[in-house]
Each structure stands twice: as structure tokens, then as C-alpha cells.
Short mmCIF file of C-alpha atoms and ligand atoms in Angstrom, two decimals:
data_model
loop_
_atom_site.label_atom_id
_atom_site.label_comp_id
_atom_site.label_asym_id
_atom_site.label_seq_id
_atom_site.Cartn_x
_atom_site.Cartn_y
_atom_site.Cartn_z
CA MET A 1 0.00 0.00 0.00
CA SER A 2 1.64 3.25 -0.96
CA SER A 3 -0.05 6.37 0.33
CA THR A 4 -1.38 8.73 -2.29
CA THR A 5 -2.44 11.07 0.47
CA GLN A 6 -1.87 14.74 -0.29
CA PRO A 7 -1.49 17.17 2.58
CA HIS A 8 -4.62 19.18 3.19
CA ASP A 9 -4.41 23.00 3.05
CA ASN A 10 -5.07 23.19 6.77
CA PRO A 11 -3.90 20.29 8.86
CA ARG A 12 -6.46 17.60 9.40
CA VAL A 13 -6.18 14.38 11.40
CA LEU A 14 -7.83 11.01 10.92
CA VAL A 15 -8.73 9.26 14.18
CA PHE A 16 -9.53 5.59 13.61
CA ASP A 17 -11.06 2.87 15.77
CA SER A 18 -13.31 -0.17 15.44
CA GLY A 19 -16.15 1.79 17.03
CA VAL A 20 -16.70 4.73 19.37
CA GLY A 21 -13.61 4.06 21.53
CA GLY A 22 -11.40 6.42 19.57
CA LEU A 23 -13.66 9.26 20.67
CA SER A 24 -11.92 9.09 24.04
CA VAL A 25 -8.71 9.94 22.17
CA ALA A 26 -10.43 12.53 19.95
CA ARG A 27 -11.65 14.22 23.14
CA GLU A 28 -8.06 14.64 24.40
CA ILE A 29 -6.91 15.94 21.00
CA GLN A 30 -9.78 18.44 21.01
CA ARG A 31 -8.87 19.60 24.52
CA ARG A 32 -5.38 20.50 23.31
CA LEU A 33 -6.18 21.60 19.76
CA PRO A 34 -9.83 22.67 19.68
CA GLY A 35 -9.55 24.18 16.19
CA LEU A 36 -8.03 21.10 14.54
CA PRO A 37 -10.42 19.46 12.05
CA LEU A 38 -10.85 15.74 12.63
CA VAL A 39 -12.15 12.90 10.54
CA TYR A 40 -13.38 10.26 12.95
CA ALA A 41 -13.57 6.83 11.33
CA SER A 42 -15.27 3.83 12.89
CA ASP A 43 -14.90 0.42 11.32
CA ASN A 44 -18.25 -0.63 12.72
CA GLY A 45 -18.60 -3.03 9.78
CA PHE A 46 -15.91 -5.23 11.38
CA PHE A 47 -16.55 -4.39 15.05
CA PRO A 48 -15.41 -5.69 17.52
CA TYR A 49 -11.70 -6.01 16.80
CA GLY A 50 -10.88 -7.61 20.15
CA THR A 51 -12.21 -11.01 19.18
CA LYS A 52 -10.74 -11.15 15.67
CA GLY A 53 -7.85 -13.29 14.47
CA GLU A 54 -4.55 -11.57 13.77
CA LEU A 55 -4.33 -12.17 10.02
CA GLU A 56 -7.90 -11.17 9.31
CA LEU A 57 -7.47 -8.00 11.38
CA ILE A 58 -4.26 -6.95 9.61
CA ALA A 59 -5.96 -7.48 6.24
CA ARG A 60 -9.05 -5.57 7.31
CA VAL A 61 -7.18 -2.56 8.69
CA ASP A 62 -5.04 -2.48 5.54
CA LEU A 63 -8.15 -2.42 3.33
CA VAL A 64 -10.02 0.19 5.36
CA MET A 65 -6.96 2.46 5.61
CA ARG A 66 -6.37 2.43 1.85
CA ARG A 67 -9.92 3.50 1.25
CA LEU A 68 -10.12 6.07 4.04
CA LEU A 69 -6.88 7.82 3.13
CA ALA A 70 -7.89 7.96 -0.53
CA LEU A 71 -11.21 9.55 0.42
CA TYR A 72 -9.97 11.82 3.21
CA PRO A 73 -6.52 13.34 2.74
CA VAL A 74 -5.04 13.99 6.17
CA ASP A 75 -1.70 14.97 7.70
CA ILE A 76 -1.64 12.46 10.54
CA LEU A 77 -3.27 9.12 11.13
CA VAL A 78 -4.12 8.18 14.72
CA ILE A 79 -4.86 4.50 15.22
CA ALA A 80 -6.99 5.14 18.31
CA CYS A 81 -7.34 1.47 19.08
CA ASN A 82 -4.99 -0.59 21.23
CA THR A 83 -6.18 -3.82 19.63
CA ALA A 84 -5.28 -2.61 16.13
CA SER A 85 -2.12 -0.70 17.12
CA THR A 86 -0.51 -3.56 19.04
CA LEU A 87 -0.85 -5.69 15.91
CA THR A 88 -0.82 -3.58 12.76
CA LEU A 89 1.54 -0.64 13.38
CA PRO A 90 4.68 -2.13 11.79
CA HIS A 91 2.68 -3.11 8.71
CA LEU A 92 0.98 0.28 8.39
CA ARG A 93 4.22 2.19 8.92
CA SER A 94 5.95 0.15 6.23
CA GLN A 95 3.17 0.96 3.77
CA LEU A 96 2.19 4.56 4.44
CA SER A 97 4.28 7.69 4.23
CA LEU A 98 2.26 9.91 6.58
CA PRO A 99 2.99 10.06 10.32
CA ILE A 100 1.09 7.37 12.21
CA VAL A 101 0.41 7.69 15.92
CA GLY A 102 -0.55 4.40 17.54
CA VAL A 103 -2.34 3.97 20.83
CA VAL A 104 -0.74 1.27 22.96
CA PRO A 105 -1.28 0.31 26.63
CA ALA A 106 0.02 2.99 29.04
CA ILE A 107 2.27 0.51 30.87
CA LYS A 108 5.28 2.83 31.06
CA PRO A 109 3.56 5.78 32.82
CA ALA A 110 1.62 3.35 35.01
CA ALA A 111 4.85 1.72 36.21
CA LYS A 112 6.20 5.18 37.08
CA LEU A 113 3.01 6.10 38.92
CA SER A 114 2.56 2.93 40.95
CA GLN A 115 3.88 3.07 44.49
CA THR A 116 3.15 -0.57 45.23
CA GLY A 117 4.36 -2.13 41.97
CA VAL A 118 0.98 -3.78 41.46
CA MET A 119 -1.03 -2.52 38.50
CA GLY A 120 -4.14 -3.65 36.70
CA LEU A 121 -4.50 -3.94 32.94
CA LEU A 122 -7.99 -3.84 31.48
CA ALA A 123 -8.09 -4.37 27.72
CA THR A 124 -9.69 -6.46 25.02
CA PRO A 125 -8.88 -10.19 25.13
CA ALA A 126 -6.70 -9.67 22.04
CA THR A 127 -4.64 -6.84 23.57
CA VAL A 128 -4.12 -8.79 26.80
CA ALA A 129 -2.75 -11.71 24.75
CA ARG A 130 -0.58 -9.71 22.33
CA PRO A 131 3.21 -10.26 22.39
CA TYR A 132 3.46 -6.45 21.97
CA THR A 133 1.74 -5.95 25.33
CA HIS A 134 3.96 -8.54 27.02
CA GLU A 135 7.00 -6.81 25.55
CA LEU A 136 5.84 -3.44 26.99
CA ILE A 137 5.54 -5.07 30.41
CA ARG A 138 8.97 -6.70 30.14
CA GLU A 139 10.57 -3.46 29.04
CA TYR A 140 8.86 -0.86 31.23
CA ALA A 141 7.41 -2.71 34.18
CA PRO A 142 9.71 -5.68 34.84
CA HIS A 143 9.50 -5.05 38.60
CA CYS A 144 5.69 -4.86 38.62
CA ASP A 145 2.92 -7.38 39.09
CA VAL A 146 0.43 -6.82 36.29
CA ILE A 147 -3.08 -8.14 36.86
CA SER A 148 -4.66 -8.48 33.41
CA VAL A 149 -8.32 -8.88 32.53
CA GLY A 150 -9.59 -9.02 28.96
CA SER A 151 -13.17 -7.97 28.32
CA SER A 152 -15.16 -7.51 25.14
CA GLU A 153 -18.32 -7.02 27.16
CA LEU A 154 -17.06 -3.63 28.38
CA VAL A 155 -16.46 -2.60 24.77
CA HIS A 156 -20.11 -3.30 23.95
CA ILE A 157 -21.26 -1.47 27.08
CA ALA A 158 -19.31 1.65 26.05
CA GLU A 159 -21.00 1.53 22.63
CA GLN A 160 -24.41 1.25 24.32
CA LYS A 161 -23.66 4.18 26.59
CA LEU A 162 -22.82 6.44 23.65
CA ARG A 163 -26.01 5.39 21.89
CA GLY A 164 -27.88 6.62 24.95
CA GLU A 165 -29.05 3.13 25.94
CA THR A 166 -29.38 1.86 29.49
CA ILE A 167 -26.22 0.01 30.41
CA ASP A 168 -25.82 -3.03 32.62
CA GLU A 169 -23.85 -1.74 35.60
CA ASN A 170 -23.91 -5.21 37.17
CA ALA A 171 -21.75 -6.38 34.28
CA ILE A 172 -19.26 -3.61 35.06
CA ALA A 173 -19.28 -4.62 38.73
CA ARG A 174 -18.61 -8.24 37.69
CA ILE A 175 -15.63 -7.27 35.54
CA VAL A 176 -14.17 -5.17 38.36
CA ALA A 177 -14.74 -8.11 40.74
CA GLU A 178 -12.78 -10.35 38.35
CA LEU A 179 -9.89 -7.91 38.49
CA MET A 180 -10.08 -7.63 42.27
CA GLN A 181 -10.07 -11.38 42.91
CA HIS A 182 -6.34 -11.66 42.20
CA GLU A 183 -4.31 -12.40 45.33
CA LYS A 184 -2.35 -9.14 45.03
CA ALA A 185 -5.30 -6.96 44.01
CA HIS A 186 -5.47 -5.32 47.43
CA LEU A 187 -2.09 -3.72 46.57
CA MET A 188 -3.18 -2.44 43.16
CA ASP A 189 -2.92 1.35 42.98
CA VAL A 190 -3.02 1.97 39.20
CA LEU A 191 -5.31 0.55 36.55
CA VAL A 192 -4.37 0.89 32.88
CA LEU A 193 -7.39 1.32 30.62
CA ALA A 194 -5.79 -0.27 27.57
CA CYS A 195 -8.80 -0.14 25.30
CA THR A 196 -9.92 3.24 24.03
CA HIS A 197 -13.54 2.35 24.75
CA PHE A 198 -12.91 2.11 28.49
CA PRO A 199 -12.20 5.78 29.35
CA LEU A 200 -15.77 6.36 28.13
CA LEU A 201 -16.84 4.27 31.15
CA LYS A 202 -14.56 5.92 33.68
CA GLU A 203 -17.37 7.16 35.94
CA GLU A 204 -19.00 3.73 36.05
CA LEU A 205 -15.71 1.93 36.69
CA LEU A 206 -14.81 4.31 39.50
CA LYS A 207 -18.06 3.43 41.27
CA TYR A 208 -16.91 -0.16 41.73
CA LEU A 209 -13.16 0.20 42.10
CA PRO A 210 -11.43 0.87 45.45
CA GLU A 211 -10.86 4.61 45.81
CA LYS A 212 -7.06 4.43 45.93
CA ILE A 213 -6.82 3.06 42.39
CA GLN A 214 -5.88 5.67 39.80
CA LEU A 215 -7.02 5.16 36.23
CA ILE A 216 -4.58 5.81 33.43
CA ASP A 217 -4.97 5.72 29.67
CA SER A 218 -2.99 6.87 26.63
CA GLY A 219 -5.33 9.64 25.41
CA GLU A 220 -3.49 12.66 26.73
CA ALA A 221 -0.08 11.41 25.57
CA ILE A 222 -1.50 10.84 22.09
CA ALA A 223 -2.87 14.39 22.02
CA ARG A 224 0.56 15.73 23.01
CA ARG A 225 2.18 13.70 20.24
CA VAL A 226 -0.28 15.04 17.67
CA GLU A 227 0.39 18.58 18.84
CA TYR A 228 4.14 18.01 18.54
CA LEU A 229 3.81 16.59 15.01
CA LEU A 230 1.76 19.59 13.92
CA GLU A 231 4.19 22.13 15.35
CA GLY A 232 4.63 25.05 13.00
CA LYS A 233 1.32 24.43 11.18
CA THR A 234 -1.56 26.85 11.39
CA ILE A 235 -4.46 25.54 13.39
CA GLY A 236 -7.52 27.66 14.04
CA ALA A 237 -8.05 28.52 17.68
CA ASN A 238 -11.81 28.42 17.62
CA THR A 239 -14.11 25.53 18.37
CA ALA A 240 -16.43 26.17 15.42
CA VAL A 241 -14.71 23.36 13.53
CA ASN A 242 -16.92 20.93 11.68
CA ASN A 243 -15.68 17.39 12.11
CA ILE A 244 -16.74 14.40 10.05
CA ALA A 245 -17.65 10.89 11.19
CA VAL A 246 -17.18 8.01 8.78
CA PHE A 247 -18.71 4.58 9.34
CA THR A 248 -17.88 1.53 7.29
CA ARG A 249 -21.47 0.29 7.58
CA LYS A 250 -24.79 2.05 7.97
CA THR A 251 -26.72 0.49 10.82
CA THR A 252 -29.48 1.60 13.17
CA GLU A 253 -26.82 1.58 15.90
CA SER A 254 -24.55 3.97 14.00
CA GLU A 255 -27.48 6.28 13.36
CA ARG A 256 -28.28 6.34 17.07
CA LEU A 257 -24.85 7.81 17.78
CA ALA A 258 -25.72 11.17 16.21
CA ALA A 259 -26.47 12.91 19.52
CA ALA A 260 -23.23 11.69 21.15
CA LEU A 261 -21.21 12.75 18.11
CA THR A 262 -22.33 16.37 18.35
CA ALA A 263 -20.39 16.57 21.65
CA PHE A 264 -17.26 16.08 19.51
CA ALA A 265 -18.30 18.79 17.03
CA ILE A 266 -19.19 16.04 14.55
CA ARG A 267 -22.21 17.17 12.58
CA GLU A 268 -21.59 15.39 9.31
CA THR A 269 -21.69 11.61 8.92
CA HIS A 270 -20.48 9.72 5.85
CA TYR A 271 -21.09 6.12 4.81
CA PRO A 272 -18.73 5.40 1.92
CA ASP A 273 -18.90 2.01 0.24
CA PHE A 274 -16.57 -0.47 2.00
CA SER A 275 -17.89 -3.66 0.43
N1 DGL B 301 -11.24 0.37 21.05
C1 DGL B 301 -10.46 -0.76 20.75
C2 DGL B 301 -9.18 -0.81 21.59
O1 DGL B 301 -8.66 0.21 21.98
C3 DGL B 301 -11.05 -2.14 20.62
C4 DGL B 301 -12.48 -2.44 20.76
C5 DGL B 301 -12.88 -3.67 19.95
O2 DGL B 301 -12.76 -4.80 20.44
O3 DGL B 301 -13.28 -3.47 18.81
O4 DGL B 301 -8.64 -1.84 21.84
#
């Protein structure tokens, strides 16, 4: 895949995820750079990523990226999905010439933050199992105990929340209980939210977690990286920017996200053909 992407007159960034999770990253980018136009792309046609096989996921992300970048010229691509980033980044970087910012589990800052050396890792089952994640732990948290729980259920709950549906808080309580049943859980003082969907459930998670546990995710660091990469470019300071959402499939669920999307200054939704 060679990128035919031309730089846009004013910088524009593509934020990509399997669903609404990347909005937690978009939110951090908007906090830092409120005038930066975003294209938010959700591969809802292949959602969820966390239960997919590695080869099929690499092929899918490759296909969707080719199409998206041809349709929406951007200056930076943010893979706002831990599940995709921990698998597809080397492939994407070898194929595309634009800067790619990947979102990977915040193990390094969590290891620095933890006083007890016991941290939790909440991610999709795929991210928990990825060699990339294990490598991050070996490199940045070799002295830590990492209590990992993989959950796709939480991903679905985050989607429901953004569609304005009633969510099953008992399920959230159950997932927290699973994390807390580990023999060293009483020492846990940091929990890494290593799926971009999960910061969207921060309030709910905090209700069931012991108070001393701090939540950490990669959103803010990604926003800082985007800001750094755009240094020297002119970005409007106002918030009157009109962002675009792109879905790979039109569904009743995607249509029900309209209200939530307006909170991200997304007022235009596109459904290009991804078949
Ligand atoms: N939001 C994605 C992540 O950060 C994955 C959700 C999914 O399973 O599709 O891992």
C-alpha cells in the first residue's frame, strides 16, 4: 500500500477505531487543539476487533486504511485502538508515508506512577494476549505485578452508553470483581485502561473500584504527540470546527450515535462504500 495522500491545506487528522472508543482519544486531541479538524472513522462493519484473528485483522485494517486515506486526505493518522495498534503498526508504517500515531497500553507511565508495583490492565482479550503488550511489560514494568483482565463485554457497554441506551452496571461490577479477585489486588494502585472504549466508562468503573486506584490511559499522551507533530502548522483557535464521522457500515446503531457525536463537534456523517 503506498499512500497517495496529499497534505490538506489546513492540517487535518484522521482518528480511527473499530467503534466509538477512539472518541476518548479525539476528546483529548480536542482539549489541546480545539480548532483542529478531525475525521473520525469507525470500522463498525468489522466491530469488535478484540475477538478477531490476527491475520484477518491486519488485512481488514489495511483495506479500510487504503480507502479512508484515498477519500480523506489527512496529515496524521491516529490508530486510536490498542487492539489494532498492538498488531498492525509495523505493517501500516511500512506501507504509508504519513505520520502514524498508535495507541498502545500505558504501561510505562503506570509503572512510574505505581507506588506498590501492582497494577491492573484492562483491555480487550486480544490486547491482553498480544506479544506487543507482554513486551511493553517486560521493558517498562519488569519489577511490577500486572493483573490483566480481557473484556469484550465492556467494549459493547461503552458503545451502548454512547447510543444513549441503558447500560448493565452489574456487568461492570462483575468485571471489576474479576480484576479484584487476584491475590495481590489489594495492593493495586493503578489501573491501565488499555482499550480506548474504556475511558468512556470511567465514571462507572470508579463506582466499583477501590478509591485508591488511579485510572490511566494513553489519550493525553497521544494528544501531546499530535500537537508536537503539527508544530509550525496553522491551526484555528476556535471551536467552530466541523468534524466528520465516517462509518464503514450504515446500521441503526450507527445512526443512534448522532447525539453523542455532536459533543465532539461532529455534525456530518459519511457512509462510503466499504464492500
Ligand atoms: N477500542 C479498541 C481498543 O482500543 C477495541 C475495541 C474492539 O474490540 O473493537 O482496543
